[in-house]
Coordinates of N, CA and C and ligand atoms in Angstrom, one line a residue:
M1 N -10.6 -61.9 -95.9 CA -9.3 -61.2 -95.7 C -8.2 -62.0 -96.2
A2 N -8.2 -63.3 -95.8 CA -7.1 -64.2 -96.1 C -6.9 -64.4 -97.6
K3 N -8.1 -64.3 -98.4 CA -8.0 -64.5 -99.8 C -7.3 -63.4 -100.5
I4 N -7.3 -62.2 -100.0 CA -6.7 -61.1 -100.7 C -5.3 -60.8 -100.2
L5 N -4.8 -61.4 -99.2 CA -3.5 -61.1 -98.7 C -2.5 -62.1 -99.3
P6 N -1.3 -61.6 -99.6 CA -0.3 -62.5 -100.2 C 0.3 -63.4 -99.1
K7 N 1.0 -64.5 -99.5 CA 1.5 -65.5 -98.6 C 2.4 -64.9 -97.5
N8 N 3.3 -64.0 -97.8 CA 4.2 -63.5 -96.9 C 3.7 -62.2 -96.2
S9 N 2.4 -62.1 -96.0 CA 1.8 -60.9 -95.6 C 2.3 -60.4 -94.2
A10 N 2.6 -61.3 -93.3 CA 3.1 -60.9 -92.0 C 4.4 -60.1 -92.1
R11 N 5.2 -60.4 -93.0 CA 6.5 -59.7 -93.2 C 6.2 -58.4 -93.9
I12 N 5.2 -58.4 -94.8 CA 4.9 -57.1 -95.6 C 4.2 -56.1 -94.7
F13 N 3.3 -56.6 -93.9 CA 2.4 -55.7 -93.1 C 2.9 -55.3 -91.7
T14 N 3.9 -56.0 -91.2 CA 4.4 -55.7 -89.9 C 5.9 -55.5 -89.9
K15 N 6.3 -54.7 -88.9 CA 7.7 -54.5 -88.6 C 8.2 -55.6 -87.7
T16 N 9.4 -55.6 -87.3 CA 9.9 -56.6 -86.3 C 9.2 -56.2 -85.0
P17 N 8.9 -57.2 -84.2 CA 8.3 -56.9 -82.9 C 9.1 -56.0 -82.0
F18 N 8.4 -55.1 -81.4 CA 9.1 -54.1 -80.5 C 9.1 -54.6 -79.1
A19 N 10.2 -54.3 -78.4 CA 10.3 -54.7 -77.0 C 10.3 -53.4 -76.1
D20 N 9.3 -53.4 -75.2 CA 9.2 -52.2 -74.3 C 10.2 -52.5 -73.2
M21 N 11.3 -51.8 -73.2 CA 12.4 -52.0 -72.2 C 12.0 -51.6 -70.8
K22 N 10.9 -50.8 -70.6 CA 10.4 -50.5 -69.3 C 9.7 -51.7 -68.6
I23 N 9.2 -52.6 -69.4 CA 8.5 -53.8 -68.9 C 9.4 -55.0 -68.9
C24 N 10.3 -55.1 -69.9 CA 11.2 -56.3 -70.1 C 12.1 -56.5 -68.9
N25 N 12.2 -57.7 -68.4 CA 13.1 -58.0 -67.3 C 14.4 -58.8 -67.8
K26 N 14.6 -58.8 -69.1 CA 15.7 -59.4 -69.7 C 15.9 -60.9 -69.3
C27 N 14.7 -61.6 -69.3 CA 14.7 -63.0 -69.0 C 15.4 -63.9 -70.0
G28 N 15.4 -63.4 -71.3 CA 16.0 -64.1 -72.4 C 15.1 -65.2 -73.0
V29 N 13.9 -65.3 -72.6 CA 13.0 -66.3 -73.2 C 12.8 -66.1 -74.7
C30 N 12.7 -64.8 -75.1 CA 12.5 -64.6 -76.6 C 13.7 -65.0 -77.4
I31 N 14.9 -64.8 -76.8 CA 16.1 -65.1 -77.5 C 16.2 -66.6 -77.7
K32 N 15.8 -67.4 -76.7 CA 15.9 -68.9 -76.8 C 14.8 -69.4 -77.7
L33 N 13.7 -68.7 -77.8 CA 12.6 -69.2 -78.6 C 12.7 -68.9 -80.1
C34 N 13.4 -67.8 -80.4 CA 13.4 -67.3 -81.8 C 14.0 -68.4 -82.7
P35 N 13.2 -68.9 -83.7 CA 13.7 -70.0 -84.5 C 14.8 -69.5 -85.5
M36 N 14.9 -68.2 -85.7 CA 15.9 -67.6 -86.7 C 17.1 -67.0 -86.0
K37 N 17.2 -67.1 -84.7 CA 18.3 -66.5 -83.9 C 18.4 -65.0 -84.3
A38 N 17.3 -64.3 -84.4 CA 17.3 -63.0 -84.9 C 17.5 -61.9 -83.9
I39 N 17.4 -62.4 -82.6 CA 17.4 -61.4 -81.5 C 18.8 -61.3 -80.9
N40 N 19.3 -60.1 -80.8 CA 20.6 -59.8 -80.2 C 20.6 -60.0 -78.7
K41 N 21.5 -60.9 -78.2 CA 21.5 -61.2 -76.8 C 21.8 -60.1 -75.9
D42 N 22.5 -59.1 -76.3 CA 22.9 -58.0 -75.4 C 21.8 -56.8 -75.5
T43 N 21.4 -56.5 -76.7 CA 20.5 -55.3 -76.8 C 19.0 -55.7 -77.0
L44 N 18.8 -57.0 -77.3 CA 17.4 -57.5 -77.6 C 16.8 -56.9 -78.8
D45 N 17.6 -56.3 -79.6 CA 17.2 -55.8 -80.9 C 17.0 -56.9 -81.9
I46 N 16.1 -56.8 -82.8 CA 15.8 -57.9 -83.8 C 16.4 -57.5 -85.1
N47 N 17.1 -58.5 -85.7 CA 17.6 -58.3 -87.1 C 16.5 -58.4 -88.1
E48 N 16.2 -57.3 -88.7 CA 15.1 -57.2 -89.7 C 15.1 -58.2 -90.8
D49 N 16.3 -58.5 -91.3 CA 16.5 -59.4 -92.4 C 16.2 -60.9 -92.0
K50 N 16.6 -61.2 -90.8 CA 16.5 -62.6 -90.3 C 15.1 -62.9 -89.8
C51 N 14.4 -61.9 -89.2 CA 13.1 -62.2 -88.6 C 12.0 -62.6 -89.6
I52 N 11.3 -63.7 -89.4 CA 10.3 -64.1 -90.3 C 8.9 -63.8 -89.8
R53 N 8.8 -63.0 -88.8 CA 7.5 -62.5 -88.2 C 6.6 -63.7 -87.7
C54 N 7.3 -64.7 -87.1 CA 6.5 -65.8 -86.5 C 5.8 -65.4 -85.3
F55 N 6.3 -64.4 -84.6 CA 5.7 -63.8 -83.4 C 5.7 -64.7 -82.2
S56 N 6.6 -65.7 -82.2 CA 6.8 -66.5 -81.0 C 7.3 -65.7 -79.8
C57 N 8.1 -64.7 -80.1 CA 8.7 -63.9 -79.1 C 7.6 -63.0 -78.4
V58 N 6.6 -62.6 -79.2 CA 5.5 -61.8 -78.7 C 4.5 -62.7 -77.9
K59 N 4.2 -63.9 -78.4 CA 3.2 -64.8 -77.7 C 3.8 -65.3 -76.4
R60 N 5.1 -65.6 -76.3 CA 5.6 -66.3 -75.2 C 6.4 -65.4 -74.2
C61 N 6.4 -64.1 -74.5 CA 7.1 -63.2 -73.5 C 6.3 -63.2 -72.2
P62 N 6.9 -63.6 -71.1 CA 6.2 -63.7 -69.8 C 5.8 -62.3 -69.3
K63 N 6.4 -61.2 -69.7 CA 6.1 -59.9 -69.2 C 5.2 -59.1 -70.2
K64 N 4.9 -59.7 -71.3 CA 4.1 -59.1 -72.4 C 4.8 -57.8 -72.8
A65 N 6.1 -57.9 -72.9 CA 6.9 -56.7 -73.3 C 7.0 -56.5 -74.8
R66 N 6.9 -57.7 -75.5 CA 7.0 -57.6 -77.0 C 5.7 -57.3 -77.6
K67 N 5.7 -56.4 -78.6 CA 4.4 -56.1 -79.2 C 4.6 -56.1 -80.8
I68 N 3.5 -56.5 -81.4 CA 3.5 -56.5 -82.9 C 3.4 -55.0 -83.4
V69 N 4.2 -54.6 -84.3 CA 4.1 -53.2 -84.9 C 3.6 -53.3 -86.3
Y70 N 2.4 -52.9 -86.6 CA 1.9 -52.9 -87.9 C 2.3 -51.7 -88.8
K71 N 2.2 -51.9 -90.1 CA 2.5 -50.8 -91.0 C 1.1 -50.4 -91.6
P72 N 0.3 -49.7 -90.8 CA -1.1 -49.5 -91.2 C -1.3 -48.8 -92.6
K73 N -0.5 -47.8 -92.9 CA -0.7 -47.1 -94.2 C -0.5 -48.1 -95.3
F74 N 0.5 -48.9 -95.3 CA 0.8 -49.8 -96.3 C -0.3 -50.9 -96.4
L75 N -0.8 -51.4 -95.3 CA -1.8 -52.4 -95.2 C -3.1 -51.9 -95.9
V76 N -3.5 -50.7 -95.5 CA -4.8 -50.1 -96.0 C -4.7 -49.9 -97.6
S77 N -3.6 -49.3 -98.0 CA -3.4 -49.1 -99.4 C -3.4 -50.3 -100.2
K78 N -2.7 -51.4 -99.7 CA -2.6 -52.7 -100.4 C -4.0 -53.3 -100.5
I79 N -4.8 -53.3 -99.4 CA -6.1 -53.9 -99.5 C -7.0 -53.2 -100.4
L80 N -7.0 -51.8 -100.4 CA -7.8 -51.0 -101.3 C -7.5 -51.2 -102.7
T81 N -6.2 -51.3 -103.0 CA -5.8 -51.6 -104.4 C -6.3 -52.9 -104.9
I82 N -6.1 -53.9 -104.1 CA -6.6 -55.3 -104.5 C -8.1 -55.3 -104.6
K83 N -8.8 -54.8 -103.7 CA -10.3 -54.8 -103.7 C -10.9 -54.0 -104.8
N84 N -10.2 -53.0 -105.2 CA -10.8 -52.1 -106.2 C -10.3 -52.4 -107.7
K85 N -9.7 -53.6 -107.8 CA -9.2 -53.9 -109.2 C -10.3 -53.9 -110.2
N86 N -11.4 -54.5 -109.9 CA -12.5 -54.6 -110.8 C -13.6 -53.5 -110.4
A87 N -13.8 -52.6 -111.3 CA -14.8 -51.5 -111.1 C -16.2 -52.1 -111.0
K88 N -17.0 -51.6 -110.1 CA -18.3 -52.2 -109.9 C -19.3 -51.2 -110.7
I89 N -20.3 -51.9 -111.3 CA -21.3 -51.1 -112.0 C -22.3 -50.6 -111.0
P90 N -22.7 -49.3 -111.0 CA -23.7 -48.8 -110.1 C -25.0 -49.4 -110.4
Q91 N -25.8 -49.7 -109.4 CA -27.1 -50.3 -109.5 C -28.1 -49.3 -109.0
I92 N -29.3 -49.1 -109.6 CA -30.3 -48.2 -109.2 C -31.5 -49.0 -108.7
Y93 N -31.9 -48.8 -107.5 CA -33.1 -49.5 -106.9 C -34.2 -48.4 -106.8
I94 N -35.4 -48.8 -107.4 CA -36.5 -47.8 -107.3 C -37.6 -48.4 -106.4
Ligands
SF4_101 S1 10.9 -62.6 -73.3 FE1 10.1 -60.6 -72.9 S2 10.8 -60.0 -70.8 FE2 12.0 -61.8 -71.6 S3 13.8 -60.8 -72.5 FE3 12.3 -61.1 -74.2 S4 11.2 -59.2 -74.3 FE4 12.2 -59.2 -72.3
SF4_102 S1 9.0 -62.8 -84.7 FE1 9.8 -64.9 -84.7 S2 11.6 -64.7 -86.1 FE2 11.1 -62.6 -85.5 S3 12.3 -62.2 -83.7 FE3 10.3 -62.9 -83.0 S4 10.6 -65.1 -82.7 FE4 12.3 -64.4 -84.0

């Protein structure tokens, strides 16, 4: 899998981490941890352009309120495109 994925694949295949505000207790840990200062202190929204998808905020959230959001359609189409670059010759076994 790692061989066929581009270097910045986390950014390509995932959206910014989502915060479930029903679980979040607004402790501010994710804001302090974010290396890019991408999380808004008041709303906890993440700036799409600044976020590098390191997922520190997801891993270290004490309430497990932050989740990774994948872009599944894009991921599947990208993998299939790359894997099917070279057509395979059918083989017959008797
Ligand atoms: S670390 Fe988790 S619980 Fe704390 S503010 Fe961020 S999302 Fe909310
Ligand atoms: S994934 Fe990393 S860069 Fe993006 S908001 Fe979370 S801690 Fe910041």
